[in-house]
Short mmCIF file of C-alpha atoms and ligand atoms in Angstrom, two decimals:
data_model
loop_
_atom_site.label_atom_id
_atom_site.label_comp_id
_atom_site.label_asym_id
_atom_site.label_seq_id
_atom_site.Cartn_x
_atom_site.Cartn_y
_atom_site.Cartn_z
CA MET A 1 -0.01 0.00 -0.12
CA SER A 2 2.99 2.34 0.48
CA PHE A 3 4.67 4.58 -1.69
CA LYS A 4 8.16 4.64 -2.56
CA LYS A 5 8.60 7.20 -5.36
CA VAL A 6 6.17 10.00 -6.29
CA SER A 7 6.35 12.45 -9.09
CA VAL A 8 4.74 16.00 -8.53
CA ILE A 9 4.19 17.67 -12.08
CA GLY A 10 4.32 21.39 -12.00
CA LEU A 11 6.79 23.24 -8.89
CA GLY A 12 4.91 26.14 -8.58
CA TYR A 13 3.30 27.93 -4.99
CA ILE A 14 1.20 24.18 -4.41
CA GLY A 15 3.65 21.44 -6.40
CA LEU A 16 6.86 22.70 -4.33
CA PRO A 17 5.53 22.67 -1.13
CA THR A 18 3.66 19.12 -1.85
CA ALA A 19 6.56 17.57 -3.47
CA ALA A 20 8.97 18.77 -0.14
CA VAL A 21 6.31 17.66 2.47
CA VAL A 22 5.70 14.25 0.52
CA ALA A 23 9.60 13.92 0.66
CA SER A 24 9.83 14.97 4.21
CA ARG A 25 8.02 11.79 4.85
CA GLY A 26 11.02 9.84 3.45
CA ILE A 27 9.50 8.93 0.00
CA GLU A 28 11.46 9.53 -2.86
CA VAL A 29 9.96 12.84 -4.84
CA VAL A 30 10.86 13.62 -8.05
CA GLY A 31 9.72 17.17 -9.19
CA VAL A 32 9.11 17.85 -12.43
CA ASP A 33 8.57 21.44 -14.15
CA VAL A 34 8.91 23.07 -17.50
CA ASN A 35 11.07 26.30 -16.13
CA GLN A 36 14.62 24.97 -16.04
CA ALA A 37 15.71 27.68 -14.11
CA ALA A 38 13.30 26.77 -11.43
CA VAL A 39 14.54 23.01 -11.54
CA ASP A 40 18.27 24.14 -11.29
CA THR A 41 16.94 26.41 -8.23
CA ILE A 42 15.33 23.83 -6.28
CA ASN A 43 18.20 21.07 -7.03
CA GLN A 44 20.68 23.85 -5.19
CA GLY A 45 18.20 23.59 -2.37
CA ASN A 46 16.85 26.97 -2.82
CA ILE A 47 13.27 28.11 -3.80
CA HIS A 48 12.35 30.38 -6.39
CA ILE A 49 8.54 31.14 -4.68
CA VAL A 50 7.84 33.09 -1.65
CA GLU A 51 6.30 30.79 0.96
CA PRO A 52 7.21 31.15 4.96
CA ASP A 53 9.38 28.20 5.81
CA LEU A 54 9.29 26.72 2.22
CA ASP A 55 12.96 27.27 2.06
CA ILE A 56 13.83 25.13 5.23
CA VAL A 57 12.05 22.21 4.28
CA VAL A 58 13.10 22.31 0.64
CA ARG A 59 16.58 22.61 1.59
CA GLY A 60 16.53 19.84 4.02
CA VAL A 61 14.97 16.91 1.28
CA VAL A 62 17.24 18.32 -1.29
CA THR A 63 19.87 17.87 1.52
CA THR A 64 19.02 13.88 2.23
CA GLY A 65 18.52 13.28 -1.53
CA ASN A 66 14.31 12.74 -1.15
CA LEU A 67 13.65 15.73 -3.48
CA ARG A 68 14.91 16.24 -6.84
CA ALA A 69 14.02 18.43 -9.54
CA THR A 70 13.83 17.67 -13.45
CA THR A 71 12.82 18.86 -16.54
CA THR A 72 11.71 15.45 -17.61
CA PRO A 73 9.37 12.94 -16.24
CA GLU A 74 10.12 9.25 -15.49
CA PRO A 75 8.47 6.50 -14.00
CA ALA A 76 7.18 6.58 -10.44
CA GLU A 77 4.16 4.90 -8.66
CA ALA A 78 2.07 8.05 -8.45
CA PHE A 79 1.99 11.42 -10.28
CA MET A 80 0.73 14.67 -8.24
CA ILE A 81 -0.42 17.01 -11.29
CA ALA A 82 -0.32 20.93 -10.20
CA VAL A 83 -0.22 22.91 -13.12
CA PRO A 84 -2.00 26.45 -13.66
CA THR A 85 -5.85 26.31 -14.66
CA PRO A 86 -6.00 29.87 -16.17
CA PHE A 87 -8.81 31.11 -17.92
CA LYS A 88 -8.83 31.98 -21.61
CA GLU A 89 -10.71 34.79 -23.64
CA GLY A 90 -13.85 35.19 -22.48
CA ASN A 91 -13.42 33.71 -19.03
CA ALA A 92 -13.69 30.11 -20.38
CA PRO A 93 -11.00 27.82 -18.49
CA ASP A 94 -7.99 26.81 -20.19
CA LEU A 95 -6.68 23.19 -19.59
CA LYS A 96 -3.55 23.44 -22.05
CA TYR A 97 -1.41 22.66 -19.02
CA ILE A 98 -3.28 19.89 -17.80
CA GLU A 99 -3.01 18.12 -21.38
CA ALA A 100 0.73 19.12 -21.51
CA ALA A 101 0.78 17.20 -18.66
CA ALA A 102 -0.95 14.37 -19.45
CA LYS A 103 1.18 13.83 -22.70
CA ALA A 104 4.58 14.27 -20.73
CA ILE A 105 3.73 11.53 -18.21
CA ALA A 106 2.03 8.97 -20.31
CA PRO A 107 5.17 7.60 -22.01
CA VAL A 108 6.12 6.64 -18.55
CA LEU A 109 3.13 5.60 -16.95
CA GLU A 110 3.30 1.78 -15.85
CA LYS A 111 0.58 -0.54 -14.49
CA GLY A 112 -0.79 -0.04 -11.12
CA ASN A 113 0.37 3.83 -11.21
CA LEU A 114 -1.98 6.29 -9.68
CA VAL A 115 -2.55 10.05 -11.36
CA ILE A 116 -4.04 12.56 -9.68
CA LEU A 117 -4.93 16.09 -10.48
CA GLU A 118 -4.50 18.65 -7.98
CA SER A 119 -5.14 21.86 -10.16
CA THR A 120 -8.48 23.67 -9.22
CA SER A 121 -10.46 22.66 -12.58
CA PRO A 122 -13.83 22.90 -14.20
CA VAL A 123 -16.07 19.75 -13.66
CA GLY A 124 -15.02 17.05 -16.37
CA ALA A 125 -11.32 17.85 -16.59
CA THR A 126 -10.34 15.20 -14.44
CA GLU A 127 -12.28 12.85 -17.36
CA LYS A 128 -10.56 14.96 -19.98
CA LEU A 129 -6.97 14.06 -18.44
CA ALA A 130 -7.92 10.51 -18.01
CA GLY A 131 -9.15 10.74 -22.01
CA TRP A 132 -5.48 12.27 -22.89
CA LEU A 133 -3.50 9.20 -20.94
CA LYS A 134 -5.86 7.07 -22.64
CA GLU A 135 -5.19 8.51 -26.33
CA ALA A 136 -1.43 8.48 -25.69
CA ARG A 137 -1.27 4.84 -24.12
CA PRO A 138 -3.71 2.52 -25.65
CA ASP A 139 -1.73 -0.66 -24.26
CA LEU A 140 -3.35 0.49 -20.70
CA SER A 141 -6.62 0.16 -19.33
CA PHE A 142 -8.25 3.62 -17.61
CA PRO A 143 -11.15 3.59 -15.01
CA GLN A 144 -13.39 5.24 -17.88
CA ASP A 145 -13.81 1.87 -19.24
CA ALA A 146 -12.42 -0.78 -16.88
CA GLY A 147 -13.77 1.12 -13.59
CA ASP A 148 -12.36 -0.65 -10.47
CA ILE A 149 -10.00 -2.84 -12.20
CA ALA A 150 -8.12 -0.30 -14.25
CA ASP A 151 -4.29 -0.43 -14.81
CA ILE A 152 -4.00 3.08 -13.99
CA LYS A 153 -5.86 5.10 -11.44
CA VAL A 154 -7.01 8.46 -11.48
CA ALA A 155 -8.56 10.77 -9.24
CA HIS A 156 -8.75 14.57 -8.45
CA CYS A 157 -7.69 15.98 -4.75
CA PRO A 158 -8.01 19.75 -5.10
CA GLU A 159 -5.77 21.84 -3.38
CA ARG A 160 -7.11 24.07 -0.45
CA VAL A 161 -4.23 25.80 1.09
CA LEU A 162 -3.91 29.42 2.07
CA PRO A 163 -0.92 31.11 0.63
CA GLY A 164 1.21 32.14 3.68
CA TYR A 165 0.46 29.16 5.78
CA VAL A 166 0.71 26.43 2.54
CA LEU A 167 3.43 24.17 4.76
CA GLN A 168 0.42 23.89 7.77
CA GLU A 169 -2.65 23.82 5.57
CA LEU A 170 -1.04 21.19 3.35
CA VAL A 171 -0.85 18.39 6.50
CA ALA A 172 -3.82 19.82 8.53
CA ASN A 173 -6.62 20.45 6.18
CA ASP A 174 -9.24 17.87 5.29
CA ARG A 175 -8.94 16.57 1.74
CA VAL A 176 -11.86 16.09 -0.80
CA ILE A 177 -10.76 13.05 -2.59
CA GLY A 178 -12.74 12.33 -5.98
CA GLY A 179 -11.65 8.67 -7.74
CA MET A 180 -12.89 7.89 -11.32
CA SER A 181 -13.79 4.94 -9.56
CA LYS A 182 -13.68 3.51 -6.05
CA ALA A 183 -10.65 1.82 -6.01
CA CYS A 184 -8.92 5.35 -7.54
CA SER A 185 -10.44 6.88 -4.47
CA GLU A 186 -8.89 4.21 -1.89
CA ARG A 187 -5.46 4.46 -3.84
CA ALA A 188 -5.23 8.45 -3.86
CA VAL A 189 -6.38 8.14 0.32
CA ASP A 190 -3.26 5.93 0.93
CA LEU A 191 -1.27 8.52 -0.71
CA TYR A 192 -2.54 11.51 0.98
CA LYS A 193 -2.42 9.35 4.33
CA THR A 194 1.35 9.65 4.13
CA PHE A 195 1.61 13.49 4.94
CA VAL A 196 -2.44 14.80 5.63
CA ARG A 197 -2.99 14.85 9.29
CA GLY A 198 -6.58 15.95 8.68
CA GLU A 199 -9.80 13.82 7.00
CA CYS A 200 -9.55 12.28 3.37
CA ILE A 201 -13.40 12.30 2.67
CA ILE A 202 -14.09 10.29 -0.75
CA THR A 203 -16.22 11.59 -3.44
CA ASN A 204 -16.41 11.10 -7.34
CA ALA A 205 -14.25 13.22 -9.34
CA ARG A 206 -16.90 15.93 -10.67
CA THR A 207 -18.10 16.58 -7.03
CA ALA A 208 -14.64 16.96 -6.28
CA GLU A 209 -13.79 19.38 -8.92
CA MET A 210 -16.94 21.01 -7.99
CA ALA A 211 -16.56 21.49 -4.37
CA LYS A 212 -13.24 23.13 -4.59
CA LEU A 213 -14.66 25.86 -7.13
CA THR A 214 -17.76 25.99 -4.42
CA GLU A 215 -15.71 26.77 -1.77
CA ASN A 216 -14.23 29.94 -3.60
CA SER A 217 -17.00 30.92 -5.28
CA PHE A 218 -18.40 30.99 -1.61
CA ARG A 219 -16.00 33.28 -0.52
CA ASP A 220 -16.25 35.38 -3.48
CA VAL A 221 -20.29 35.80 -3.21
CA ASN A 222 -19.79 36.60 0.39
CA ILE A 223 -17.06 39.26 -0.34
CA ALA A 224 -19.38 40.60 -3.14
CA PHE A 225 -22.19 41.06 -0.26
CA ALA A 226 -19.66 42.82 1.94
CA ASN A 227 -18.54 45.13 -1.23
CA GLU A 228 -22.14 46.01 -2.01
CA LEU A 229 -22.78 47.03 1.71
CA SER A 230 -19.68 49.16 1.57
CA VAL A 231 -20.93 51.06 -1.18
CA ILE A 232 -24.54 51.11 -0.12
CA SER A 233 -23.37 52.51 3.27
CA ASP A 234 -21.21 55.28 1.99
CA LYS A 235 -24.45 56.36 0.31
CA LEU A 236 -26.36 55.98 3.49
CA LYS A 237 -23.64 57.58 5.61
CA ILE A 238 -23.13 54.47 7.74
CA ASN A 239 -19.68 53.00 8.78
CA VAL A 240 -19.78 49.61 7.12
CA TRP A 241 -17.14 48.02 9.29
CA GLU A 242 -19.41 48.65 12.32
CA LEU A 243 -22.36 47.85 10.53
CA ILE A 244 -20.92 44.41 9.70
CA LYS A 245 -19.04 43.67 13.21
CA LEU A 246 -22.97 44.61 14.42
CA ALA A 247 -24.78 42.13 12.41
CA ASN A 248 -22.06 39.65 12.75
CA ARG A 249 -23.22 39.49 16.39
CA HIS A 250 -26.27 37.12 15.14
CA PRO A 251 -24.98 33.71 15.83
CA ARG A 252 -26.12 32.93 12.23
CA VAL A 253 -24.95 35.51 10.70
CA ASN A 254 -20.95 35.52 9.32
CA ILE A 255 -20.45 38.80 6.81
CA LEU A 256 -16.66 38.85 5.35
CA SER A 257 -14.73 42.09 4.82
CA PRO A 258 -15.25 44.58 2.13
CA GLY A 259 -11.94 45.65 0.48
CA PRO A 260 -10.55 47.46 -2.54
CA GLY A 261 -11.85 44.16 -4.73
CA VAL A 262 -10.69 40.74 -4.69
CA GLY A 263 -7.55 39.88 -5.91
CA GLY A 264 -5.04 36.37 -6.08
CA HIS A 265 -5.23 33.29 -8.42
CA CYS A 266 -8.09 31.67 -7.25
CA ILE A 267 -11.33 33.30 -5.66
CA ALA A 268 -11.08 35.90 -8.71
CA VAL A 269 -10.64 32.92 -11.30
CA ASP A 270 -12.24 29.68 -10.01
CA PRO A 271 -16.15 30.75 -10.15
CA TRP A 272 -16.15 31.87 -13.77
CA PHE A 273 -15.50 28.12 -14.35
CA ILE A 274 -18.83 27.44 -12.68
CA VAL A 275 -20.22 30.47 -14.99
CA ASP A 276 -18.69 28.46 -17.96
CA SER A 277 -20.36 25.33 -17.53
CA CYS A 278 -23.60 26.71 -16.39
CA PRO A 279 -24.06 30.33 -17.66
CA GLU A 280 -27.49 30.56 -17.65
CA GLU A 281 -27.87 28.95 -13.97
CA ALA A 282 -25.17 30.88 -12.39
CA LYS A 283 -26.70 33.81 -12.08
CA ILE A 284 -25.43 35.04 -8.40
CA ILE A 285 -21.80 33.71 -8.87
CA ARG A 286 -21.40 35.61 -12.44
CA GLN A 287 -22.59 38.90 -10.32
CA ALA A 288 -20.52 38.34 -7.63
CA ARG A 289 -17.74 38.56 -9.44
CA LEU A 290 -18.88 41.42 -11.71
CA THR A 291 -19.45 43.36 -8.09
CA ASN A 292 -15.88 42.63 -6.84
CA ASP A 293 -14.04 43.50 -10.23
CA GLU A 294 -16.24 46.68 -10.24
CA LYS A 295 -14.98 47.63 -6.75
CA PRO A 296 -11.62 49.04 -7.69
CA TYR A 297 -13.09 51.44 -9.67
CA TYR A 298 -15.17 52.68 -7.13
CA VAL A 299 -12.39 53.32 -5.06
CA ILE A 300 -10.64 54.97 -7.72
CA SER A 301 -13.21 57.56 -8.26
CA GLN A 302 -13.36 57.95 -4.13
CA ILE A 303 -9.75 59.12 -4.46
CA GLU A 304 -10.69 61.26 -7.65
CA LYS A 305 -13.10 63.05 -5.28
CA ALA A 306 -11.07 63.65 -2.47
CA ALA A 307 -7.97 64.95 -4.94
CA ASP A 308 -10.27 67.55 -6.77
CA GLU A 309 -10.14 69.20 -3.21
CA PHE A 310 -6.61 69.53 -3.81
CA LYS A 311 -4.52 71.88 -6.41
CA ARG A 312 -1.58 69.33 -6.67
CA PRO A 313 -2.81 66.37 -4.36
CA VAL A 314 0.03 63.90 -2.92
CA ILE A 315 -1.39 60.83 -2.42
CA ALA A 316 0.07 57.84 -0.33
CA CYS A 317 -1.19 54.51 -1.51
CA LEU A 318 -0.72 51.96 1.60
CA GLY A 319 -0.13 48.48 0.43
CA LEU A 320 0.39 46.79 -3.11
CA ALA A 321 -0.18 43.05 -2.39
CA PHE A 322 -3.28 40.90 -3.05
CA LYS A 323 -3.87 40.81 0.63
CA ALA A 324 -2.43 41.20 4.04
CA ASP A 325 1.14 40.40 4.89
CA ILE A 326 2.40 38.65 1.82
CA ASP A 327 4.58 39.90 -1.27
CA ASP A 328 2.38 38.75 -3.86
CA LEU A 329 1.50 41.47 -6.03
CA ARG A 330 -0.10 39.31 -8.93
CA GLU A 331 -3.78 39.89 -9.45
CA SER A 332 -3.89 42.28 -7.04
CA PRO A 333 -6.53 45.41 -7.02
CA ALA A 334 -4.40 47.66 -4.96
CA LEU A 335 -1.70 47.44 -7.77
CA GLN A 336 -4.52 47.74 -10.42
CA ILE A 337 -5.69 50.93 -8.35
CA VAL A 338 -2.31 52.62 -8.24
CA GLU A 339 -1.73 51.81 -11.66
CA GLU A 340 -5.03 53.68 -13.04
CA LEU A 341 -4.44 56.61 -10.91
CA ALA A 342 -0.98 56.89 -12.44
CA ALA A 343 -2.30 56.43 -16.02
CA LYS A 344 -5.06 59.26 -14.92
CA ASN A 345 -2.61 61.73 -13.44
CA VAL A 346 -4.44 62.25 -10.77
CA GLY A 347 -1.85 63.37 -8.43
CA GLN A 348 1.50 62.84 -7.36
CA LEU A 349 1.58 59.36 -6.16
CA LEU A 350 3.55 57.20 -3.40
CA ALA A 351 3.44 54.21 -2.50
CA VAL A 352 3.96 52.16 0.73
CA GLU A 353 5.11 48.40 0.09
CA PRO A 354 6.52 47.16 3.11
CA ASN A 355 6.70 43.42 1.54
CA VAL A 356 8.63 44.45 -1.94
CA HIS A 357 11.97 46.09 -2.30
CA SER A 358 11.31 47.65 -5.27
CA LEU A 359 8.05 48.72 -7.32
CA PRO A 360 6.98 46.96 -10.56
CA GLU A 361 8.57 48.70 -13.45
CA LYS A 362 5.18 49.97 -14.61
CA LEU A 363 5.24 51.78 -11.53
CA ILE A 364 8.74 53.49 -11.70
CA LYS A 365 7.70 54.43 -15.03
CA ALA A 366 4.79 56.10 -14.45
CA GLY A 367 6.63 58.02 -11.69
CA VAL A 368 5.42 56.50 -8.64
CA GLU A 369 7.51 56.59 -5.72
CA GLN A 370 7.82 54.12 -3.21
CA VAL A 371 8.29 55.61 0.40
CA THR A 372 8.32 54.22 3.90
CA LEU A 373 4.81 54.84 5.97
CA GLU A 374 6.93 57.71 7.71
CA THR A 375 7.04 59.80 4.62
CA ALA A 376 3.98 58.98 3.52
CA LEU A 377 2.33 60.53 6.68
CA GLU A 378 4.67 63.68 6.15
CA LYS A 379 4.09 64.44 2.46
CA ALA A 380 0.93 63.04 1.62
CA ASN A 381 -2.61 65.08 1.79
CA ILE A 382 -4.66 62.08 1.00
CA ILE A 383 -3.83 58.29 2.37
CA VAL A 384 -5.34 55.27 0.88
CA VAL A 385 -5.27 52.25 2.79
CA LEU A 386 -5.50 49.49 0.39
CA VAL A 387 -3.89 46.59 2.15
CA ASP A 388 -4.29 45.63 6.08
CA HIS A 389 -0.71 44.85 6.21
CA LYS A 390 0.27 44.54 9.93
CA GLN A 391 2.49 47.68 9.78
CA PHE A 392 -0.05 49.64 9.09
CA LYS A 393 -2.65 48.37 11.50
CA ALA A 394 -0.01 48.76 14.18
CA ALA A 395 0.78 52.72 13.17
CA ASP A 396 -0.49 55.14 15.53
CA LYS A 397 -3.99 56.34 13.95
CA THR A 398 -3.41 59.94 15.47
CA GLN A 399 -0.60 60.72 12.63
CA PHE A 400 -3.51 60.18 10.31
CA ALA A 401 -5.80 63.23 12.24
CA THR A 402 -4.97 65.94 9.63
CA LYS A 403 -5.05 63.82 6.35
CA VAL A 404 -8.12 62.77 4.27
CA VAL A 405 -7.98 59.05 4.42
CA ILE A 406 -9.68 56.24 1.91
CA ASP A 407 -9.77 53.34 4.20
CA THR A 408 -10.91 50.37 2.10
CA ARG A 409 -9.88 47.39 4.78
CA GLY A 410 -11.42 49.16 7.85
CA ILE A 411 -7.93 49.46 9.75
CA MET A 412 -8.61 53.00 10.94
CA GLY A 413 -11.21 51.76 13.62
N1 SAJ B 501 -10.69 39.35 0.46
C1 SAJ B 501 -11.74 40.67 0.89
N2 SAJ B 501 -12.48 40.30 2.10
C2 SAJ B 501 -12.33 39.35 2.47
C3 SAJ B 501 -11.36 38.08 2.31
C4 SAJ B 501 -10.39 38.29 1.48
O1 SAJ B 501 -11.84 41.15 0.37
O2 SAJ B 501 -13.02 39.34 3.59
C5 SAJ B 501 -10.02 39.42 -0.71
C6 SAJ B 501 -8.50 39.45 -0.27
O3 SAJ B 501 -7.88 40.66 0.06
C7 SAJ B 501 -8.02 39.09 -1.41
C8 SAJ B 501 -8.86 37.86 -2.21
O4 SAJ B 501 -10.11 38.07 -1.25
O5 SAJ B 501 -7.85 39.99 -2.32
C9 SAJ B 501 -8.44 36.47 -2.02
O6 SAJ B 501 -8.01 36.14 -0.58
P1 SAJ B 501 -8.32 35.16 0.35
O7 SAJ B 501 -7.58 35.11 1.58
O8 SAJ B 501 -9.73 34.90 0.41
O9 SAJ B 501 -8.25 33.59 -0.48
P2 SAJ B 501 -6.64 33.44 -1.40
O10 SAJ B 501 -7.20 33.62 -2.63
O11 SAJ B 501 -5.31 33.79 -0.76
O12 SAJ B 501 -6.67 31.75 -1.00
C10 SAJ B 501 -7.84 31.22 -1.21
C11 SAJ B 501 -8.78 30.21 -0.38
N3 SAJ B 501 -10.02 29.64 -0.50
C12 SAJ B 501 -10.47 29.73 0.45
O13 SAJ B 501 -10.34 30.51 1.68
C13 SAJ B 501 -12.11 29.11 0.38
C14 SAJ B 501 -7.66 29.22 -0.16
O14 SAJ B 501 -7.99 28.02 0.89
C15 SAJ B 501 -7.48 28.18 -1.55
O15 SAJ B 501 -6.70 27.35 -1.54
C16 SAJ B 501 -7.15 29.23 -2.65
O16 SAJ B 501 -7.99 30.11 -2.81
C17 SAJ B 501 -6.87 28.48 -3.86
O17 SAJ B 501 -6.00 27.84 -4.26
O18 SAJ B 501 -7.86 28.56 -4.38
#
């Protein structure tokens, strides 16, 4: 039942921590990535992504020889696919990386192997993966035809870890395991049991795919509700933070927090997979996406209104990351807002982002200056809180008293 050799395809934000954690259980892990630079970095015991403590774990398992990276797949007992699933034009999911992974591992597949899709995927993607594998290896049997007695077991086990807490959540979280047959699920549970302390709950592949999309859509819809409340509250001259705090005193109400929009690579993407599958039916899910995507423009209009009161306004934007206490600027509504303000030439722009050494090229070119919080408080007329980083939450709020403050995260109290 045990696994001696596991291969992880895709060594990004999910694949690399997964590979390292599996390797830390004494299993030989071969990580595969198309990016030669990432492969070299990992083989030197270093990491190419930012995640707390991951460098220590990777260095450890590379040193013991349990983790090794390569660009070419090799035989293993289990293959865990953790590649991106972006969307194409029109918000339709793009499965090209899953297809490429299937084609890459197919030649080395052997009877008895387990293939797991970890990437967040639209419903039906695991079946498609099995189809691509079958096409490439007609000599082997797959669960879509042979069920429990198939040569190759295929399952979907979506990752559910929170960036910043990946190493803890990889081990502690429950896992939804959706096999294409009972035997597929059971074999996948065997693998996850080697490193997961949470419960491994079995379902079918389609339900597992939908479960992951549902989790992130639930959050998106709830945040959209909070963002809508924030706009309504502004109009009605109510403090939305106080409002939500009061409503959440009810034992069955739990409203999330409004913000400048929803960023990251998951919550702003995954709901579209449901909308793409069921465009007529997924009305609330679609509207939530539109509401959250609209929020940065609302914030920009608030800033423009405030800037109109000054001849040559100095605007300090606090935070660029997509959420608190991380350095990830990709898909960030905060960054989007600063970029748009620069393009509109609303005023002199200062940016405070304690988690990055230098600003993105685009902002530098647009004349945005990176400053400390102290300098921002000294120079700016308008302060826009875009991210609730711990440094901003801890700042003495009396320093903001003489400024026009637009607080999209509710840190001002
Ligand atoms: N946000 C708000 N208000 C809130 C909570 C979040 O505006 O009350 C914003 C954040 O500022 C950020 C965005 O939403 O811009 C997303 O942040 P997040 O912390 O909610 O989620 P992610 O994208 O970092 O990670 C999510 C997680 N999913 C859930 O919590 C249901 C994580 O567990 C998933 O593994 C991850 O997506 C993923 O990979 O799908």
